[in-house]
Amino acid sequence: MMGSGSVACPLDAELFPDLAAEQAHLAFSRQSRIRMVERLSAVDPESAADEITKEYIEVTVADAIKDLGGPGAGDFFGRIDCGDDRGGVDRWYVGRRHIEDDNHDPVVVDWRAPIAAPFYRATAVDALGVDFRRRFTLDDGELIAYLDEQLDDPDGSDVAGGIPDPVLAEIGAERSGEMREIVATIQGEQDVVIRSDIDQVLIVQGGPATGKTAVALHRAAYIMFEHRGRVARDGVLVVGPNRAFLDYIGNVLPSLGERSVRQSTIDDLCIPRVEVTLVDDVESARWKGSADRLGDLETAALAAIQPPPGDVAVPIGARNHIFTVDEISTWLETAKGGTSPINERRVRVTALAKRALLQRTGEDAAWSSAGPLKTAINKAWPTQKPTKLVDNMVAGPKGKKRAWTSADQLLIDEANSLLNGSPFTYGHVIVDEAQDHSAVALRVIGRRSPSTSMTLVGDVAQSTTPAGQEQWSEVFAHLGPAGTNGSIADLTIGYRVPEPILTAANRLLPLTAVDATESKSVRLAGAAPSWHRSASTELPAATAAAVVAMKSRHRNTCVVVPLELHDAIATALAQHDLSATDHVHELDRSQIPIFGPEAVKGLEFDGVIVVNPHAILHEGGSTPTPRGARLLYVAMTRAVQQVEFVTDDAPSAVIAP
């Protein structure tokens, strides 16, 4: 490796004849970035015509300077050469940020810009106007190598139609416990999804290791770049399955220069909040998450609206004005048919009552004397509370004696939206592991996007929650009260999991009871899962020994284990000065992430040890279950390098070689 400021050695010059010139362009790009910061720093907000403009300039400049100060902001990772109409060549360097020189000419184009799309999509079959593509290798900030693809000549490059070695090396690199951005290695089918139309509900189906999560996050960054004027006010929301997952992906968007995207679990979105202290059993969770509950909530809320028991007399002067039950009932039914939040629709009843009173009296001031009618309307159309509405609908102790569950919390949020409207909405919503959300949860999420601009990513073969989704066609119906329209995109190429591991995991797909297509990995090398059998009494110790051995090869090692064995294995690990943890971010060398198969979804590790795979597959019974097959499928496909099974039973015939 060359040191800073060094020149190419003769060997480098022979292998990479343009290396010195490319290093010079990198140096120029970095200097141009510094000059951009200097120009921005010289902007004087005090020259603004008013305080609003001054504040806008201050915020915009500060954000731009912060963006240009991010890691690798002045660097590039690719180059494309395209022939122009004059017989010359347009050359574009592609990087993480837009860099321009003192004349405002581009030195590096942002990866999200339209001009950069051919860098990701061009092939020898369809070059998209690209004659030549170059991928750069940087090591510790130094440009040390490049790989060329001559796209205008299908016979001129061995990699033009496949995955270049530098990309494969990056995909298979050691994991650090946090997800990395992939701007340098985005593949064509991924780029198409990232740049898809914003005005739709887009569902992205992909098997393990197809880059679903990475694509979703880079789509968020793309939308903030390409549609900033549209989404800047309301922002972009990313919904993840749990806090461990959010910690894992937490650095991706900031590394791409986007810090205003909100990342949240669905529980954290809910309003009003209740204290969740209970976990539903499977049947209760399925019942509470069903689409039927959406209708039940609205029916219950409207059923609380009842006509008065009798006619209402309003004395004005010497005359009583009688409003019959039938007349008031007509007002109520008219208002019920509205689309605004139910608690707000009472305003319509009041408006109808005012008009009727005015017609009878001819006096605008008559309403101030209509106390009996006002009281009757308020009793007929009471202001309802979402918590009470759900409390009355679900089984169990009522009021203060109730112990709330997560499914109850989702129902309360939906009840609040029905009664009072959704308090926080977003310009675009992205949902990871969408297949695990119930119909009620999907409605909660859908209400955060009134414009129905959404991206949902997932894999029905990994649907493991009691009320999760097994058909994407049903998801569109759940997202909004009137349903939504959209499209489904497929990611078919696996990049993370080696083919021997993926082949073993794919044998589980026929048992999952869903229509899922096998994904194929570009990483053909690697070992198939290995097996270590132990007596039941020795299983924790055997697992700990396997962890120690695997950790000597792969620092980023995880244990996936049925929950009933968690404590025993944690104790066994302690005998080796290792500690079990339930997070993946910023781990020290002594910490070993241990998860149940439900909680490991969306994460990735160099090495994965799966304990008692038969117990996961059978869910405590004697035969495989569809959910058990999905859980084991998830567990096996978290690995980037190696999977090992530690079991007190014979290797499963389903996945054993």
XYZ file of C-alpha atoms in Angstrom:
657
model
C 0.000 0.000 0.000
C 1.249 3.434 -0.842
C 1.542 6.142 1.697
C -0.091 9.531 1.464
C 1.285 11.635 -1.347
C 3.243 8.751 -2.886
C 3.412 7.976 -6.582
C 2.706 4.723 -8.365
C 5.556 2.225 -8.310
C 6.641 0.603 -11.612
C 4.568 -2.505 -10.870
C 1.514 -0.358 -10.207
C 2.152 1.570 -13.410
C 2.302 -1.662 -15.368
C -0.874 -3.128 -13.907
C -2.744 0.178 -13.652
C -1.338 2.619 -16.213
C -3.897 5.327 -15.282
C -3.344 5.020 -11.536
C -1.321 8.225 -11.155
C -3.896 10.215 -13.130
C -6.775 8.799 -11.101
C -4.940 9.546 -7.859
C -4.466 13.094 -9.078
C -8.207 13.401 -9.767
C -8.943 12.066 -6.282
C -6.631 14.690 -4.791
C -8.345 17.372 -6.904
C -11.763 16.161 -5.754
C -10.761 16.335 -2.115
C -9.318 19.833 -2.590
C -12.510 20.872 -4.377
C -14.533 19.659 -1.399
C -12.439 21.842 0.898
C -12.987 24.805 -1.422
C -16.755 24.166 -1.404
C -16.744 24.260 2.408
C -14.745 27.500 2.313
C -17.243 29.107 -0.065
C -20.164 27.991 2.040
C -18.505 29.258 5.216
C -18.103 32.674 3.581
C -21.850 33.043 2.999
C -23.177 35.888 5.196
C -26.767 35.271 6.375
C -26.863 38.845 7.676
C -27.251 40.033 4.089
C -30.684 38.429 3.914
C -33.677 40.676 3.384
C -35.614 39.339 6.383
C -35.280 37.075 9.417
C -37.024 34.141 7.762
C -34.614 34.193 4.824
C -31.679 34.649 7.194
C -32.695 31.574 9.190
C -33.204 29.570 5.995
C -29.711 30.466 4.764
C -28.144 29.609 8.110
C -29.799 26.180 8.269
C -29.138 25.364 4.607
C -25.477 26.332 4.788
C -24.948 24.469 8.064
C -26.525 21.316 6.627
C -24.431 21.546 3.460
C -21.200 21.975 5.429
C -22.085 19.042 7.677
C -22.886 16.930 4.617
C -19.556 17.746 2.995
C -17.778 16.848 6.220
C -19.060 13.266 6.217
C -16.765 10.263 5.759
C -15.597 9.911 2.176
C -17.483 13.021 1.065
C -14.785 14.028 -1.423
C -14.072 10.524 -2.715
C -15.391 8.538 -5.644
C -15.752 4.812 -6.198
C -16.614 4.611 -9.881
C -16.325 6.197 -13.291
C -18.275 5.934 -16.531
C -17.294 7.178 -19.964
C -20.042 7.871 -22.474
C -19.689 8.977 -26.070
C -21.223 12.361 -26.852
C -22.842 13.743 -30.010
C -19.615 15.461 -31.044
C -17.576 12.286 -31.143
C -15.972 13.067 -27.803
C -16.373 11.457 -24.386
C -18.375 12.555 -21.360
C -16.647 11.296 -18.251
C -18.402 11.077 -14.903
C -16.928 10.112 -11.560
C -19.512 8.661 -9.139
C -19.248 9.139 -5.366
C -21.224 9.681 -2.164
C -21.577 13.447 -2.560
C -21.739 16.018 -5.332
C -18.388 17.781 -5.608
C -17.811 20.738 -7.921
C -14.848 22.935 -8.777
C -14.563 26.715 -8.483
C -16.433 27.084 -11.784
C -19.272 24.918 -10.454
C -18.458 22.137 -12.913
C -18.959 18.628 -11.461
C -15.845 16.850 -10.252
C -17.849 13.973 -8.697
C -21.558 13.320 -9.193
C -23.758 12.135 -6.341
C -24.652 8.450 -6.679
C -28.325 9.414 -6.519
C -28.193 11.775 -9.501
C -29.854 10.496 -12.727
C -26.530 10.659 -14.576
C -25.124 8.052 -12.144
C -27.828 5.432 -12.793
C -25.989 3.818 -15.761
C -23.002 3.132 -13.500
C -25.189 0.616 -11.667
C -27.381 -0.656 -14.496
C -25.207 -0.834 -17.598
C -24.306 -4.296 -18.895
C -22.598 -5.596 -22.001
C -26.047 -6.550 -23.304
C -27.587 -3.149 -22.573
C -24.826 -0.590 -22.099
C -27.219 2.383 -21.655
C -24.835 4.601 -23.582
C -21.840 3.664 -21.410
C -18.696 2.730 -23.312
C -16.470 2.145 -20.327
C -16.900 1.600 -16.574
C -14.186 1.693 -13.939
C -14.478 0.612 -10.288
C -11.922 1.936 -7.831
C -10.396 0.301 -4.783
C -9.454 2.568 -1.891
C -7.492 1.291 1.105
C -7.250 3.534 4.142
C -8.049 6.530 1.969
C -5.531 5.675 -0.759
C -6.591 4.810 -4.311
C -4.592 1.631 -4.971
C -6.304 -0.190 -7.847
C -9.151 -0.219 -10.328
C -11.140 -2.684 -12.425
C -12.182 -1.822 -15.989
C -15.213 -3.019 -17.949
C -15.336 -2.265 -21.690
C -19.092 -2.270 -22.136
C -19.147 -1.289 -25.813
C -17.388 -4.584 -26.590
C -19.150 -7.666 -25.102
C -15.987 -9.709 -25.654
C -13.729 -7.153 -24.092
C -14.336 -7.963 -20.434
C -14.839 -11.136 -18.482
C -16.839 -9.345 -15.777
C -19.192 -7.283 -17.874
C -22.067 -9.697 -17.411
C -21.357 -10.847 -13.869
C -20.332 -9.605 -10.424
C -16.844 -8.074 -10.432
C -14.346 -9.465 -7.937
C -14.038 -6.187 -5.966
C -17.802 -6.189 -5.455
C -17.749 -9.819 -4.295
C -14.906 -8.996 -1.905
C -16.871 -6.134 -0.407
C -20.022 -8.257 -0.068
C -18.122 -11.020 1.730
C -16.049 -8.731 3.968
C -16.025 -9.265 7.724
C -19.021 -7.782 9.527
C -18.578 -5.187 12.245
C -21.883 -5.379 14.122
C -23.469 -2.533 12.213
C -24.838 -2.340 8.713
C -22.817 -0.501 6.078
C -23.975 1.539 3.114
C -23.573 -0.157 -0.266
C -23.380 2.788 -2.675
C -20.295 1.331 -4.348
C -21.804 -2.144 -4.839
C -25.478 -1.516 -5.711
C -26.529 -3.962 -8.413
C -28.790 -3.266 -11.368
C -32.017 -4.835 -10.053
C -31.464 -3.081 -6.722
C -30.933 0.296 -8.376
C -34.208 -0.033 -10.278
C -36.046 -0.437 -6.967
C -34.153 2.403 -5.278
C -35.102 4.862 -8.050
C -38.706 3.675 -8.451
C -41.598 6.125 -8.654
C -42.408 7.752 -5.295
C -46.145 8.034 -6.015
C -47.117 4.475 -5.181
C -47.103 1.720 -2.628
C -44.119 -0.382 -3.663
C -43.729 -3.849 -2.165
C -40.271 -5.376 -2.557
C -40.191 -9.167 -2.197
C -36.794 -10.764 -1.814
C -35.267 -13.845 -0.292
C -32.470 -13.741 2.269
C -29.364 -11.755 1.392
C -30.935 -10.071 -1.647
C -30.265 -6.692 -0.043
C -33.843 -5.773 0.864
C -32.932 -3.689 3.892
C -30.007 -1.999 2.167
C -32.208 -1.195 -0.812
C -34.907 0.241 1.462
C -32.444 2.518 3.279
C -30.777 3.676 0.085
C -34.235 4.344 -1.346
C -34.872 6.595 1.659
C -31.638 8.482 0.903
C -32.557 8.674 -2.791
C -36.023 10.057 -2.052
C -34.572 12.693 0.275
C -32.206 13.710 -2.551
C -34.476 13.520 -5.576
C -37.717 14.688 -3.914
C -36.385 16.865 -1.098
C -38.723 19.735 -1.856
C -41.684 17.390 -1.534
C -40.714 15.379 1.548
C -38.551 17.871 3.469
C -41.468 19.204 5.512
C -43.040 15.893 6.524
C -39.874 13.799 6.298
C -39.300 10.109 5.706
C -40.121 7.380 8.230
C -38.344 4.018 8.443
C -40.174 1.362 10.492
C -38.006 -1.497 11.764
C -39.031 -4.701 13.573
C -37.224 -4.057 16.881
C -34.661 -1.858 18.647
C -31.752 -4.248 17.977
C -32.465 -3.949 14.274
C -32.627 -0.153 14.436
C -29.287 -0.086 16.251
C -27.866 -2.326 13.540
C -28.965 -0.049 10.668
C -28.609 3.199 12.592
C -25.429 4.406 10.892
C -26.412 3.783 7.271
C -28.457 6.899 6.542
C -26.145 9.308 8.422
C -23.227 7.886 6.424
C -25.195 8.781 3.286
C -25.674 12.331 4.532
C -29.291 11.922 5.631
C -29.893 12.661 9.299
C -33.515 13.817 9.181
C -35.046 10.392 8.482
C -36.924 9.066 11.508
C -36.244 5.429 12.392
C -38.757 3.796 14.720
C -40.442 0.577 15.742
C -44.168 0.459 15.202
C -44.824 0.398 18.953
C -42.938 3.672 19.328
C -45.241 5.301 16.769
C -48.429 4.574 18.678
C -50.517 7.333 20.270
C -51.741 7.431 22.996
C -49.228 5.269 24.795
C -50.115 2.608 27.348
C -47.780 0.553 29.487
C -47.311 -2.832 27.836
C -46.823 -5.492 30.503
C -48.316 -8.626 28.960
C -47.580 -10.833 25.953
C -50.527 -12.266 24.040
C -50.774 -15.966 23.391
C -50.781 -16.974 19.733
C -54.547 -17.095 19.313
C -55.115 -13.764 21.075
C -52.417 -12.091 18.973
C -53.961 -13.499 15.811
C -57.464 -12.319 16.822
C -56.335 -8.819 17.791
C -54.266 -8.406 14.625
C -56.995 -9.571 12.243
C -58.458 -7.217 9.641
C -61.858 -7.945 11.199
C -60.832 -5.872 14.230
C -60.503 -2.791 12.003
C -64.171 -3.047 11.147
C -65.077 -3.920 14.731
C -63.435 -0.745 16.030
C -65.333 1.491 13.644
C -68.599 -0.357 14.313
C -68.147 0.020 18.082
C -67.278 3.707 17.778
C -70.334 4.434 15.632
C -72.564 2.268 17.844
C -71.827 4.612 20.756
C -73.713 7.310 18.849
C -77.409 6.968 19.746
C -80.436 9.220 19.267
C -81.947 10.840 22.384
C -84.668 8.870 24.189
C -87.334 11.368 23.203
C -88.135 14.575 21.375
C -86.251 17.708 22.429
C -88.051 20.982 23.184
C -86.192 24.266 22.745
C -88.047 27.227 24.340
C -87.355 30.461 22.452
C -89.438 33.344 23.716
C -93.003 32.220 24.229
C -92.778 29.243 21.876
C -91.385 25.706 22.235
C -89.641 24.403 19.143
C -89.852 20.642 19.019
C -87.096 18.563 17.438
C -88.202 14.969 17.037
C -86.130 11.877 17.608
C -86.452 11.048 13.901
C -85.158 14.474 12.888
C -82.160 14.248 15.197
C -81.503 10.647 14.034
C -81.320 11.903 10.437
C -78.675 14.431 11.480
C -76.678 11.720 13.217
C -76.803 9.346 10.260
C -75.783 12.106 7.861
C -72.733 12.945 9.995
C -71.842 9.269 10.443
C -71.329 9.021 6.705
C -68.470 11.516 6.761
C -64.773 10.784 6.349
C -63.305 13.007 9.038
C -62.365 11.559 12.480
C -65.468 10.407 14.315
C -65.095 12.788 17.275
C -64.861 15.669 14.825
C -67.971 14.695 12.868
C -70.199 15.985 15.682
C -69.507 19.443 14.278
C -71.612 18.404 11.280
C -74.531 17.478 13.583
C -74.279 20.846 15.267
C -74.264 22.607 11.893
C -77.410 20.738 10.827
C -79.114 21.608 14.125
C -78.207 25.312 13.780
C -79.616 25.419 10.262
C -82.855 23.738 11.352
C -83.265 26.160 14.267
C -82.595 29.161 12.042
C -85.213 27.973 9.567
C -87.798 27.771 12.346
C -87.006 30.986 14.175
C -85.432 33.186 11.526
C -83.047 34.427 14.222
C -79.260 33.893 14.055
C -79.034 34.418 17.814
C -81.453 31.597 18.587
C -78.655 29.056 18.924
C -77.360 30.793 22.055
C -80.653 29.845 23.736
C -80.748 26.255 22.462
C -79.268 24.660 25.593
C -81.517 21.560 25.603
C -80.664 20.779 21.983
C -76.932 21.255 22.572
C -77.076 18.910 25.553
C -79.026 16.306 23.593
C -76.481 16.377 20.750
C -73.519 16.044 23.138
C -75.136 13.034 24.811
C -76.130 11.468 21.498
C -72.628 11.945 20.066
C -70.235 11.653 23.027
C -66.522 12.415 22.763
C -64.959 8.966 22.882
C -61.563 7.938 24.222
C -59.517 5.414 22.216
C -58.258 3.516 25.255
C -61.791 2.988 26.546
C -63.015 1.904 23.118
C -60.385 -0.860 22.944
C -60.862 -1.759 26.609
C -64.535 -2.444 25.946
C -63.816 -4.521 22.830
C -61.115 -6.980 23.935
C -61.540 -9.741 26.512
C -60.114 -9.639 30.024
C -60.299 -7.419 33.097
C -61.521 -3.906 32.339
C -60.250 -0.473 33.241
C -57.359 -0.131 35.655
C -57.207 -3.904 36.164
C -56.257 -4.552 32.523
C -52.717 -5.522 31.554
C -52.019 -4.182 28.043
C -50.220 -6.027 25.241
C -48.452 -4.770 22.104
C -51.444 -5.845 20.024
C -53.690 -3.764 22.320
C -51.376 -0.778 21.796
C -51.811 -1.060 18.029
C -55.593 -1.236 18.405
C -55.507 1.873 20.597
C -53.556 3.760 17.934
C -56.037 2.726 15.264
C -58.909 3.727 17.569
C -57.255 7.103 18.097
C -56.932 7.597 14.334
C -60.602 6.718 13.868
C -61.709 9.052 16.625
C -59.211 11.919 16.441
C -57.084 11.521 13.319
C -53.409 10.614 12.946
C -51.264 13.229 14.704
C -48.017 12.565 12.799
C -47.725 11.831 9.090
C -44.789 11.563 6.697
C -43.960 12.270 3.077
C -42.769 8.697 2.548
C -42.844 5.614 4.756
C -40.472 2.650 4.471
C -41.248 -0.609 6.279
C -38.768 -3.432 6.777
C -39.859 -7.001 7.530
C -43.309 -5.993 6.345
C -44.501 -9.605 6.199
C -44.493 -9.787 10.012
C -47.023 -7.009 10.510
C -50.640 -7.801 11.260
C -53.501 -6.207 9.354
C -53.989 -3.775 12.251
C -50.283 -2.909 12.303
C -50.309 -2.276 8.551
C -53.268 0.065 8.977
C -51.385 1.923 11.755
C -48.435 2.320 9.379
C -50.589 3.203 6.382
C -52.225 6.080 8.261
C -48.760 7.670 8.590
C -48.747 8.199 4.823
C -51.909 10.034 3.707
C -50.480 10.274 0.180
C -49.908 6.464 0.133
C -46.264 6.972 -0.779
C -44.719 3.896 0.772
C -42.078 1.210 0.309
C -42.531 -2.129 2.058
C -39.819 -4.792 1.916
C -39.956 -8.353 3.127
C -40.103 -12.048 2.376
C -43.272 -14.082 2.911
C -41.072 -17.132 3.525
C -39.855 -15.336 6.653
C -43.321 -14.487 8.004
C -43.221 -15.755 11.593
C -45.628 -13.684 13.678
C -49.100 -15.044 14.570
C -50.966 -12.450 12.480
C -48.299 -11.914 9.820
C -48.835 -11.839 6.048
C -48.477 -14.764 3.654
C -49.714 -13.017 0.494
C -48.600 -9.572 -0.609
C -51.889 -9.010 -2.435
C -53.658 -8.750 0.928
C -51.242 -6.116 2.222
C -52.535 -3.457 -0.167
C -56.036 -3.888 1.255
C -54.866 -3.474 4.846
C -52.885 -0.248 4.449
C -55.826 2.116 4.089
C -59.554 2.141 4.897
C -60.310 2.084 1.171
C -57.325 -0.073 0.298
C -54.399 1.080 -1.830
C -52.918 0.378 -5.223
C -49.306 -0.345 -5.961
C -46.790 -2.691 -7.479
C -44.581 -5.582 -6.441
C -40.879 -5.751 -7.321
C -38.785 -8.886 -6.937
C -35.174 -9.113 -5.810
C -33.904 -12.506 -6.912
C -30.137 -12.455 -6.485
C -28.584 -13.210 -3.095
C -25.348 -11.454 -2.223
C -24.611 -12.192 1.440
C -25.189 -15.899 2.080
C -22.802 -18.376 0.422
C -24.505 -20.727 -2.030
C -23.875 -23.938 0.030
C -25.666 -22.437 3.037
C -28.479 -20.996 0.915
C -28.965 -24.346 -0.834
C -29.480 -26.043 2.547
C -31.868 -23.313 3.716
C -33.879 -23.473 0.479
C -34.797 -27.090 1.305
C -37.060 -25.639 3.987
C -39.156 -23.593 1.549
C -41.606 -26.401 0.657
C -42.453 -26.623 4.366
C -43.208 -22.906 4.809
C -46.694 -23.076 3.240
C -46.101 -19.906 1.240
C -45.371 -19.303 -2.424
C -41.749 -18.194 -2.189
C -39.185 -18.332 -4.977
C -35.726 -19.675 -4.230
C -33.021 -17.039 -4.390
C -29.622 -17.799 -5.869
C -26.356 -16.570 -4.418
C -23.510 -14.999 -6.371
C -21.122 -16.307 -3.697
C -20.560 -19.838 -4.962
C -17.663 -20.667 -2.630
C -18.060 -21.619 1.003
C -18.889 -24.572 3.212
C -22.230 -26.211 3.828
C -23.577 -26.085 7.400
C -21.720 -28.405 9.778
C -23.192 -30.496 12.610
C -22.082 -31.184 16.169
C -24.163 -33.610 18.224
C -24.117 -33.595 22.011
C -26.057 -35.166 24.868
C -28.834 -32.941 26.186
C -27.062 -32.462 29.511
C -23.908 -31.322 27.720
C -25.644 -29.127 25.157
C -24.889 -25.733 26.819
C -21.213 -26.636 27.288
C -20.991 -27.929 23.715
C -22.543 -24.718 22.440
C -20.093 -22.584 24.404
C -17.174 -24.610 23.039
C -18.498 -24.161 19.497
C -18.764 -20.407 20.077
C -15.154 -20.213 21.252
C -13.985 -22.164 18.200
C -16.024 -20.132 15.731
C -15.076 -16.840 17.328
C -11.408 -17.696 16.731
C -12.263 -17.588 13.014
C -15.077 -15.047 12.967
C -15.153 -12.293 15.536
C -18.718 -11.410 14.599
C -20.406 -14.604 15.849
C -24.036 -15.059 16.942
C -25.983 -17.837 18.678
C -29.584 -18.555 17.653
C -31.261 -20.697 20.280
C -34.741 -21.661 21.467
C -35.667 -19.339 24.306
C -35.874 -22.115 26.907
C -32.108 -22.756 26.502
C -31.036 -19.121 26.601
C -30.119 -18.914 30.289
C -28.247 -22.231 30.333
C -26.131 -21.251 27.350
C -25.439 -17.806 28.807
C -24.162 -19.511 31.959
C -21.946 -21.858 29.901
C -20.492 -18.915 27.977
C -19.574 -17.227 31.242
C -17.251 -20.173 31.962
C -15.190 -18.955 28.994
C -15.293 -15.297 30.116
C -17.906 -14.547 27.478
C -21.138 -12.683 28.175
C -24.466 -13.072 26.398
C -26.041 -9.888 25.047
C -29.190 -8.967 23.121
C -27.736 -6.250 20.920
C -25.322 -6.174 17.975
C -23.946 -2.651 17.918
C -20.579 -1.670 19.417
C -19.808 -5.041 20.993
C -16.603 -5.728 22.831
C -14.705 -8.990 22.249
C -16.280 -10.747 25.223
C -19.900 -10.171 24.165
C -21.827 -12.794 22.228
C -25.225 -11.873 20.736
C -27.811 -14.515 21.625
C -31.249 -14.331 20.063
C -34.333 -16.428 19.704
C -35.076 -17.179 16.046
C -37.840 -14.545 16.006
C -35.501 -11.739 17.059
C -32.552 -12.365 14.713
C -34.463 -11.338 11.610
C -32.830 -8.626 9.526
C -29.412 -9.056 11.166
C -26.246 -10.587 9.734
C -23.134 -12.166 11.226
C -19.974 -13.771 9.915
C -20.626 -16.938 11.900
C -23.938 -18.308 13.180
C -24.422 -21.216 15.586
C -27.942 -22.620 15.597
C -28.798 -24.676 18.687
C -31.291 -27.564 18.398
C -32.599 -26.779 14.922
C -35.180 -29.563 15.298
C -36.749 -27.720 18.257
C -37.053 -24.593 16.108
C -38.400 -26.535 13.125
C -40.940 -28.510 15.184
C -41.841 -25.642 17.587
C -41.750 -28.043 20.506
C -43.785 -30.746 18.748
C -42.820 -33.886 16.884
C -43.224 -32.719 13.285
C -42.225 -29.644 11.320
C -44.609 -26.677 11.260
C -44.816 -23.965 8.598
C -43.839 -21.311 11.125
C -41.018 -23.490 12.459
C -39.664 -23.907 8.918
C -39.722 -20.142 8.448
C -37.960 -19.531 11.764
C -35.187 -21.995 10.935
C -34.921 -20.515 7.444
C -34.370 -17.107 9.032
C -31.778 -18.434 11.483
C -29.713 -20.183 8.808
C -29.647 -17.226 6.436
C -28.109 -14.726 8.854
C -24.618 -16.045 8.073
C -22.094 -14.376 5.799
C -19.437 -17.102 6.154
C -20.361 -20.124 8.272
C -23.279 -21.941 9.902
C -22.858 -24.652 12.526
C -25.615 -26.666 14.173
C -25.227 -27.865 17.769
C -27.935 -30.398 18.578
C -28.965 -33.087 21.017
C -30.769 -34.962 18.244
C -29.794 -36.511 14.939
C -29.239 -34.063 12.073
C -32.520 -33.135 10.441
C -33.165 -35.002 7.208
C -34.658 -31.827 5.750
C -31.488 -29.748 5.820
C -28.706 -32.272 6.448
C -26.490 -33.083 3.455
